[in-house]
Short mmCIF file of C-alpha atoms in Angstrom, two decimals:
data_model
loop_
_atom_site.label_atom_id
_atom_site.label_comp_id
_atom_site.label_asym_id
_atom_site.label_seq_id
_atom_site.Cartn_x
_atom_site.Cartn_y
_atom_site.Cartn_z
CA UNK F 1 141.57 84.01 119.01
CA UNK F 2 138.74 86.40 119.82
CA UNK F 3 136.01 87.19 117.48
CA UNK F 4 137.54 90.35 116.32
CA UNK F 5 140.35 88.66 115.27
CA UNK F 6 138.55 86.09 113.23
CA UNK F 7 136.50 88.69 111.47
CA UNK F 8 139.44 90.79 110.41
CA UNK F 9 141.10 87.75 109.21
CA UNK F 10 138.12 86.02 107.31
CA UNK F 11 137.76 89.83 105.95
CA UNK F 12 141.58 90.11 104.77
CA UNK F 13 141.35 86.77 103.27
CA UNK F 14 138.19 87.35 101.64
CA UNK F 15 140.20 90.81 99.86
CA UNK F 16 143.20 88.75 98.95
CA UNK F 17 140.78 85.89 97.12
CA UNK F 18 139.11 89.00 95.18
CA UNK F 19 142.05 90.80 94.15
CA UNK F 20 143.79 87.96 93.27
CA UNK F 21 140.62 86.68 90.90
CA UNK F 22 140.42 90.18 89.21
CA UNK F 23 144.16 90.41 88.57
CA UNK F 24 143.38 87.06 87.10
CA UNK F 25 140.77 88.19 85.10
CA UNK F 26 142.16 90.99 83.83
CA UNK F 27 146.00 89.60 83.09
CA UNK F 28 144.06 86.58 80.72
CA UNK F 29 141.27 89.69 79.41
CA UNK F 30 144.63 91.15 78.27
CA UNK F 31 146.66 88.66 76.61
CA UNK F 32 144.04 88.44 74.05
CA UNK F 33 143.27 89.91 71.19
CA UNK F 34 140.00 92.56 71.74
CA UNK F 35 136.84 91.41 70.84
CA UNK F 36 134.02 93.91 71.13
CA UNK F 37 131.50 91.68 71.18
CA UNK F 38 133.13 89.09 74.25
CA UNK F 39 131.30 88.65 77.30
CA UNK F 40 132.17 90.10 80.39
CA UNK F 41 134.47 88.23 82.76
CA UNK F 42 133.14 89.33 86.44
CA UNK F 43 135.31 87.87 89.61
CA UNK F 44 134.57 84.83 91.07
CA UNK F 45 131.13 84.43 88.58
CA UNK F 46 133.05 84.55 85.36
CA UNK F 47 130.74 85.14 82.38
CA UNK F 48 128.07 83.43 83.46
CA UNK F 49 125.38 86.02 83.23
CA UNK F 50 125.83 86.10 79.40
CA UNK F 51 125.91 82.11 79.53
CA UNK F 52 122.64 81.99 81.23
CA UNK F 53 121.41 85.09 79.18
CA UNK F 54 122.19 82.88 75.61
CA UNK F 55 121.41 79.37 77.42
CA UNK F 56 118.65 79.06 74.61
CA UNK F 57 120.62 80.34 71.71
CA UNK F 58 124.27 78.71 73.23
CA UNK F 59 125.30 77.83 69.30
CA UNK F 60 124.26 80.75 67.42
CA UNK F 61 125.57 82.61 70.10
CA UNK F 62 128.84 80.97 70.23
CA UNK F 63 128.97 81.63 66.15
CA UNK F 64 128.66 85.11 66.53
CA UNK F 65 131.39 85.31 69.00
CA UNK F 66 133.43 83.47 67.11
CA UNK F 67 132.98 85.36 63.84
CA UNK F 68 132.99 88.83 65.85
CA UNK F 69 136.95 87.63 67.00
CA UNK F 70 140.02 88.68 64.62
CA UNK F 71 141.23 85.52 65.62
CA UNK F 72 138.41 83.54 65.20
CA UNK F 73 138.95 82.31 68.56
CA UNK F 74 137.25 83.36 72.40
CA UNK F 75 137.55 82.17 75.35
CA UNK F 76 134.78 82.28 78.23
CA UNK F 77 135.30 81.93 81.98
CA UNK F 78 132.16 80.21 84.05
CA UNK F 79 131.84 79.96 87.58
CA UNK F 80 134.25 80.63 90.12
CA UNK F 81 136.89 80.54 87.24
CA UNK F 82 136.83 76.83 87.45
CA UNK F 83 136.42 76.26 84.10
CA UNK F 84 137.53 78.22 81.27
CA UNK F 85 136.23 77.48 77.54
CA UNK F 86 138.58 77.97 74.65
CA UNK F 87 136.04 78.08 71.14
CA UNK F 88 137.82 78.78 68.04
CA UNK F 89 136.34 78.41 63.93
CA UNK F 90 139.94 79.25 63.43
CA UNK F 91 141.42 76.31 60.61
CA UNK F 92 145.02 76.80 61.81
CA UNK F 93 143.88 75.97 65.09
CA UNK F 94 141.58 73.28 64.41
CA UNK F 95 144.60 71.62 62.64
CA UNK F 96 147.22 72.43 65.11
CA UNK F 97 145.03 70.38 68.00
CA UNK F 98 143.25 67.38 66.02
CA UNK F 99 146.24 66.77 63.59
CA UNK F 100 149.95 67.97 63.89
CA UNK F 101 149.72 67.92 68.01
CA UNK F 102 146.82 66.08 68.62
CA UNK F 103 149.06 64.06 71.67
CA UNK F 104 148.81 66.87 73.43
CA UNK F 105 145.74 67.58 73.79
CA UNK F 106 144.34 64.87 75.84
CA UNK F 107 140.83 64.99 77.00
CA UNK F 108 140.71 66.13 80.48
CA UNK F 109 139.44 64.65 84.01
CA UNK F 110 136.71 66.65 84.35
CA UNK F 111 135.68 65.90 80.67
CA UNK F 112 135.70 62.36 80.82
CA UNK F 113 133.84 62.64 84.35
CA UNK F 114 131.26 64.61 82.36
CA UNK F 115 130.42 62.08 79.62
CA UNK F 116 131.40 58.56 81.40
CA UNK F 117 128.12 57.74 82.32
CA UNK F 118 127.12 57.93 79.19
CA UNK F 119 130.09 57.33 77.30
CA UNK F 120 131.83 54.83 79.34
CA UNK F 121 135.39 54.06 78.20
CA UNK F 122 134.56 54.55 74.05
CA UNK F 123 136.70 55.69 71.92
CA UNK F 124 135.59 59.96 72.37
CA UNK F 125 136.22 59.87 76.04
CA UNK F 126 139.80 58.04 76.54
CA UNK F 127 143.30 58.63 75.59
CA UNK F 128 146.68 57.52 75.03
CA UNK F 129 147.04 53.65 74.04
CA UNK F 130 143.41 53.12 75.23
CA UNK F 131 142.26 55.33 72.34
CA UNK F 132 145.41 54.20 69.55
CA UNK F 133 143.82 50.36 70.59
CA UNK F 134 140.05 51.83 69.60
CA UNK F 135 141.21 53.76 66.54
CA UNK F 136 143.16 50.95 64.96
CA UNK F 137 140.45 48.32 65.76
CA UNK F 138 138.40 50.63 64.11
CA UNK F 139 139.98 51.65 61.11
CA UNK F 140 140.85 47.90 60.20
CA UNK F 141 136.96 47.17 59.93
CA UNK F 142 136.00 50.23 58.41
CA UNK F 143 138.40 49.61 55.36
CA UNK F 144 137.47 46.16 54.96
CA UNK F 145 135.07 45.24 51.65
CA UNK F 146 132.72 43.40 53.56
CA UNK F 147 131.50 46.28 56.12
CA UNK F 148 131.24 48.86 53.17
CA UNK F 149 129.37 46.72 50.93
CA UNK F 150 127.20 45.80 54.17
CA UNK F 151 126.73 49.83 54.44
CA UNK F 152 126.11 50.60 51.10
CA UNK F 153 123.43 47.99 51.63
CA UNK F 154 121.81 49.41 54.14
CA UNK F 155 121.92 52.91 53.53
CA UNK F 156 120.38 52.07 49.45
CA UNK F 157 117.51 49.92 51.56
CA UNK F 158 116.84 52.89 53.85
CA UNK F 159 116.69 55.51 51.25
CA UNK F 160 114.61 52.97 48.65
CA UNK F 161 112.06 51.68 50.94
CA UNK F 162 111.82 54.98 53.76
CA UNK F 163 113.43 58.25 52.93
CA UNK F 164 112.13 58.63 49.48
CA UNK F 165 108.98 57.23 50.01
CA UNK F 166 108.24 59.49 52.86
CA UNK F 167 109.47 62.42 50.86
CA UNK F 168 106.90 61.78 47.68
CA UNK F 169 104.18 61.04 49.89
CA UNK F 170 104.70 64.64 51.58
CA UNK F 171 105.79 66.08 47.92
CA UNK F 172 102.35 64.33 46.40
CA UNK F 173 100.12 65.41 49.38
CA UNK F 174 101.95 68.97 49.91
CA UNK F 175 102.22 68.32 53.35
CA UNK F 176 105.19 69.83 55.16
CA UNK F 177 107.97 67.87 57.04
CA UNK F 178 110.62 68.25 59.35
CA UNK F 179 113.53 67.45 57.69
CA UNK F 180 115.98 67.77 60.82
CA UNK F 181 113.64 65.05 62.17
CA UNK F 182 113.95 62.95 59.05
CA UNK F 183 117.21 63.21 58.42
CA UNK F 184 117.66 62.25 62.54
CA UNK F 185 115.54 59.20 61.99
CA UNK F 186 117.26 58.02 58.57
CA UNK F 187 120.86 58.69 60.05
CA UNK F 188 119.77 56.93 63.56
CA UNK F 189 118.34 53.97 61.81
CA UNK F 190 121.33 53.78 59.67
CA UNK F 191 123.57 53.55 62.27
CA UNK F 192 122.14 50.99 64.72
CA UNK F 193 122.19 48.65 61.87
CA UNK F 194 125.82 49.46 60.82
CA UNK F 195 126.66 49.22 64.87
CA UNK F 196 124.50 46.45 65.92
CA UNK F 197 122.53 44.46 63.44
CA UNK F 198 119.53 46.25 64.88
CA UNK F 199 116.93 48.04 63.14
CA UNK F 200 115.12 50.45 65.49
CA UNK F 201 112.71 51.19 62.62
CA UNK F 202 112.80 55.10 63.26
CA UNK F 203 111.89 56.00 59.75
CA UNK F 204 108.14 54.73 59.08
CA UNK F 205 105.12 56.52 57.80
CA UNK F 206 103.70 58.44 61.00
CA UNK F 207 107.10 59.32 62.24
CA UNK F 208 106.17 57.21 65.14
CA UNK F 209 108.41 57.33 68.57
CA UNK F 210 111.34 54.55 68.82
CA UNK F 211 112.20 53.81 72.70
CA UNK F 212 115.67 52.92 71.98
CA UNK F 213 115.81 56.38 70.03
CA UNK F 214 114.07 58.24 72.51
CA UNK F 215 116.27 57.15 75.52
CA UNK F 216 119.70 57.61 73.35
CA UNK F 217 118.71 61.40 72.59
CA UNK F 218 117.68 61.80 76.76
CA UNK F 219 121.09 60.54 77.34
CA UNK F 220 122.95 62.54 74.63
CA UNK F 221 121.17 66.15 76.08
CA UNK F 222 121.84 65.46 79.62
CA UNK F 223 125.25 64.44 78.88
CA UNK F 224 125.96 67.64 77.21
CA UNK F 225 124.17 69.96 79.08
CA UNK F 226 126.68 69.40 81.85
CA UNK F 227 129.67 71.07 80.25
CA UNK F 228 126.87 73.86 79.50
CA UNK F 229 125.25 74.95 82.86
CA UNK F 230 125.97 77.62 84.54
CA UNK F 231 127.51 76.04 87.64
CA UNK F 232 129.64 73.26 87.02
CA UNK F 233 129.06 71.83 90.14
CA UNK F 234 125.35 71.52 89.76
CA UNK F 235 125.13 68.20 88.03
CA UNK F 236 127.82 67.03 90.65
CA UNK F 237 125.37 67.45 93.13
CA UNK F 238 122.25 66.56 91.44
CA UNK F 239 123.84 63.06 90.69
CA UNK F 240 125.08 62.87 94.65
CA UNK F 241 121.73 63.23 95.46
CA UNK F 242 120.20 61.55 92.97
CA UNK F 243 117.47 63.76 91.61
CA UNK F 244 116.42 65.54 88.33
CA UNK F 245 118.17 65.15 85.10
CA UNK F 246 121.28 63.55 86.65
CA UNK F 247 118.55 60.94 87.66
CA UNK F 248 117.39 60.36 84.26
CA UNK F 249 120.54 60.39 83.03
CA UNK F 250 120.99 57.27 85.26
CA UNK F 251 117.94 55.57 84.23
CA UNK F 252 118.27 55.97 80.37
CA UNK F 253 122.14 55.35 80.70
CA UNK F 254 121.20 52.08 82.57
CA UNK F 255 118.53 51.36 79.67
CA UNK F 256 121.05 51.94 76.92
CA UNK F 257 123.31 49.19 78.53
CA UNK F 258 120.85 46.96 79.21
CA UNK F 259 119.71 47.18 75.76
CA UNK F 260 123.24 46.67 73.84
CA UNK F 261 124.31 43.92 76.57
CA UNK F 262 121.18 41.62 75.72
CA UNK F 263 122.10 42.15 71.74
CA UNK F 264 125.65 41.37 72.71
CA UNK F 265 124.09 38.22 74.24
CA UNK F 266 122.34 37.30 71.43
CA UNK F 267 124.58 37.85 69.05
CA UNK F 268 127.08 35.53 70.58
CA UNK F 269 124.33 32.68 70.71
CA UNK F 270 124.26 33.42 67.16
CA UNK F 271 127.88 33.11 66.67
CA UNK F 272 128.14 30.18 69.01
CA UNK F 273 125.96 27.76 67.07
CA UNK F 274 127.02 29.12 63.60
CA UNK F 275 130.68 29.84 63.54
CA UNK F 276 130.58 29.93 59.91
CA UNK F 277 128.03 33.05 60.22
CA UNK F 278 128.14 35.89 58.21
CA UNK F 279 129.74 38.88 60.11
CA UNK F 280 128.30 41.92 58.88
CA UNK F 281 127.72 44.50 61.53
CA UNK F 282 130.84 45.64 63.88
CA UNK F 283 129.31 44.26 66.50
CA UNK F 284 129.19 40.65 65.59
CA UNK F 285 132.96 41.78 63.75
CA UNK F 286 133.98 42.85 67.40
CA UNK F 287 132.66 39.41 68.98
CA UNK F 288 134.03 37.26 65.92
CA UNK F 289 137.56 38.62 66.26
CA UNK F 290 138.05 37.86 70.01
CA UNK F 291 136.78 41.03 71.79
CA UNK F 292 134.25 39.72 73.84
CA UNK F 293 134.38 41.87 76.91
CA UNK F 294 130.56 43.36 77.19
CA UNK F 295 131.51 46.74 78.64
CA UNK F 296 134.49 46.78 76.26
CA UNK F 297 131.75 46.40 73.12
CA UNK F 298 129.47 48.26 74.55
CA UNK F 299 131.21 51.51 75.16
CA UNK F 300 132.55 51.57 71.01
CA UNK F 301 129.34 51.16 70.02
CA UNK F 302 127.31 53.05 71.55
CA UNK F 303 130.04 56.34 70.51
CA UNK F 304 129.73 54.66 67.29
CA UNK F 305 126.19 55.45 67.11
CA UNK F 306 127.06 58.98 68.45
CA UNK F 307 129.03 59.17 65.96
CA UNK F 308 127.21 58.26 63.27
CA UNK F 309 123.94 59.84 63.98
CA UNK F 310 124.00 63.54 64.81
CA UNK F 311 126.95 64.18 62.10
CA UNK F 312 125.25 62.80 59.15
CA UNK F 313 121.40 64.11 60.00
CA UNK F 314 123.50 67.63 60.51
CA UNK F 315 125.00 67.82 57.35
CA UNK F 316 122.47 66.18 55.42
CA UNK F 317 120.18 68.96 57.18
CA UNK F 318 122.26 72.04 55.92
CA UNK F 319 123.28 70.71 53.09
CA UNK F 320 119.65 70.79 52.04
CA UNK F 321 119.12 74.35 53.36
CA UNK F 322 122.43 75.71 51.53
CA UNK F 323 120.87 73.98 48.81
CA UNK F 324 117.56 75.82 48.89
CA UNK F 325 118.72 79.01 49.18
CA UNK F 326 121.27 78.88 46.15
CA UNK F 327 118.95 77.64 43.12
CA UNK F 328 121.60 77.95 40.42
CA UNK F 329 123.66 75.71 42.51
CA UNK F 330 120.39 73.00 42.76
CA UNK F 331 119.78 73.04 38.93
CA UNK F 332 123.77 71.88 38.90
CA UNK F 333 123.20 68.99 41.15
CA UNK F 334 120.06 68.06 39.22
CA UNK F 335 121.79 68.11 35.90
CA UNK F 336 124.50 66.19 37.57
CA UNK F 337 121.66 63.35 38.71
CA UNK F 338 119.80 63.11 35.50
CA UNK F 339 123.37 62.43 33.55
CA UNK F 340 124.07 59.67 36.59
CA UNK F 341 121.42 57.89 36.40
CA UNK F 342 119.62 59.21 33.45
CA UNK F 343 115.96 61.15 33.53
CA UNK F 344 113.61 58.43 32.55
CA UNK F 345 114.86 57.56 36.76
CA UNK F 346 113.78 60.63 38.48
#
């Protein structure tokens, strides 16, 4: 074949890839229903000039698409079409996938690639029986007496001897606080005890830094920010080479294991000389019921902790906001307090 040849042919194939990718821009643009304010869909780059252009605002911006759609539902192509994001605030379609079909909706390859460093095999990043073995485990401790007396316990010793005596100190000095960060460090400190017996002490006077919460958070960003970059292959290659976040991701994935595996250690010992001990935390109810596998424990606790910690600090967080900015609404709550537990209390 001469070089002519291979030109034209490279060229025609070249044409046939673009028109083919706009077709298939267009044909999925127009099965939709219009939404003024959608990003644009480009060939072969998808939207990811708006995704870069919002990278710092990604969830507000996401909100207003969402509210902007008359289905409360958008969908935005990255890279090379490879990946194509379906968001929806729609109820009908929350319910549809997480309830009445939830089989089918399976997390995918490249999803579980995405998180199984950090993740592992725990409960938010497997499927089929693997994840009806998890949920069932799970549910049977979570409804027993025991475990929600043991939480009720700790959560009334966090808030009695942390939260509220950081809050008065700050309310009797008036200093101002973070409250996101407070709310992070109650929930977080919450949590480790629920998962593991351990008590990361996160939620002190001076706010001070907690390694264990410091490497969880590194872990938790990095993780994420891979379904959020631009190019989807970029944290493929990063981690091939080993270099920049997909290194630290390695290092504070390798921590977090290292960390839970020793506890897991000792918390056998524990169980091993004392088989009559006390199991409080589902970690030594994990051990104490057979499942002694480390990775096994490892992987449900740690998306226990997940679990546990960013959805409680979040809607602690705007729950307080809400609460700030409706102050007939407040005055309810606080009449509803002082008849709880009377006024001489407050």
């Amino acid at each position: 074949m001469s070089m002519t040849e291979l030109v034209a042919s490279v060229a025609i194939l070249l044409v046939s890839i673009f028109i083919y990718v706009t077709k298939s821009s267009k044909s999925r643009a127009s099965s939709s229903i219009p939404n003024p304010k959608a990003p644009k869909s480009y060939p072969l780059i998808g939207s990811s000039v708006a995704i870069f252009a919002n990278r710092n605002r990604r969830i507000q911006w996401i909100s207003d698409l969402i509210q902007s759609s008359p289905s409360a539902t958008v969908v935005i192509h990255r890279f090379f079409l490879d990946d194509s994001h379906v968001l929806t605030g729609n109820p009908a379609n929350v319910q549809h996938m997480l309830k009445t079909q939830f089989q089918n909706y399976e997390k995918g390859s490249k999803s579980r690639r995405a998180l199984f460093d950090f993740l592992g095999n725990g409960i938010f990043n497997i499927n089929g029986d693997s994840w009806k073995f998890q949920r069932q485990l799970s549910s049977h401790e979570f409804n027993t007496k025991s475990l929600r007396k043991f939480v009720e316990t700790v959560v009334d010793t966090e808030l009695s001897q942390r939260l509220i005596p950081i809050l008065s100190a700050a309310a009797a000095s008036n200093a101002v606080l973070d409250l996101q960060d407070v709310l992070q460090r109650f929930a977080f400190d919450n949590i480790c005890q629920i998962s593991f017996g351990y008590d990361p002490a996160y939620l002190l006077p001076g706010l001070p830094e907690a390694e264990f919460a410091k490497t969880f958070d590194e872990a938790t960003e990095i993780s994420s920010g891979r379904f959020n970059s631009v190019f989807p292959y970029l944290w493929k290659i990063k981690k091939f080479l080993n270099i920049g976040s997909e290194k630290r991701l390695k290092e504070a994935s390798s921590r977090l294991r290292k960390f839970a595996k020793n506890i897991i250690k000792e918390k056998k010992q524990e169980l091993s000389k004392n088989s009559s001990l006390e199991s409080v935390d589902l970690l030594s109810r994990f051990l104490s019921s057979g499942h002694s596998d480390e990775d096994f424990v490892t992987d449900i606790v740690i998306s226990f902790i997940l679990a546990g910690r960013d959805t409680t600090s979040a809607a602690l967080t705007w729950y307080f906001w809400l609460l700030s900015q409706n102050q007939e609404v407040e005055k309810e709550v606080l009449r509803e307090i002082k008849e709880q537990i009377g006024e001489s209390s407050l």
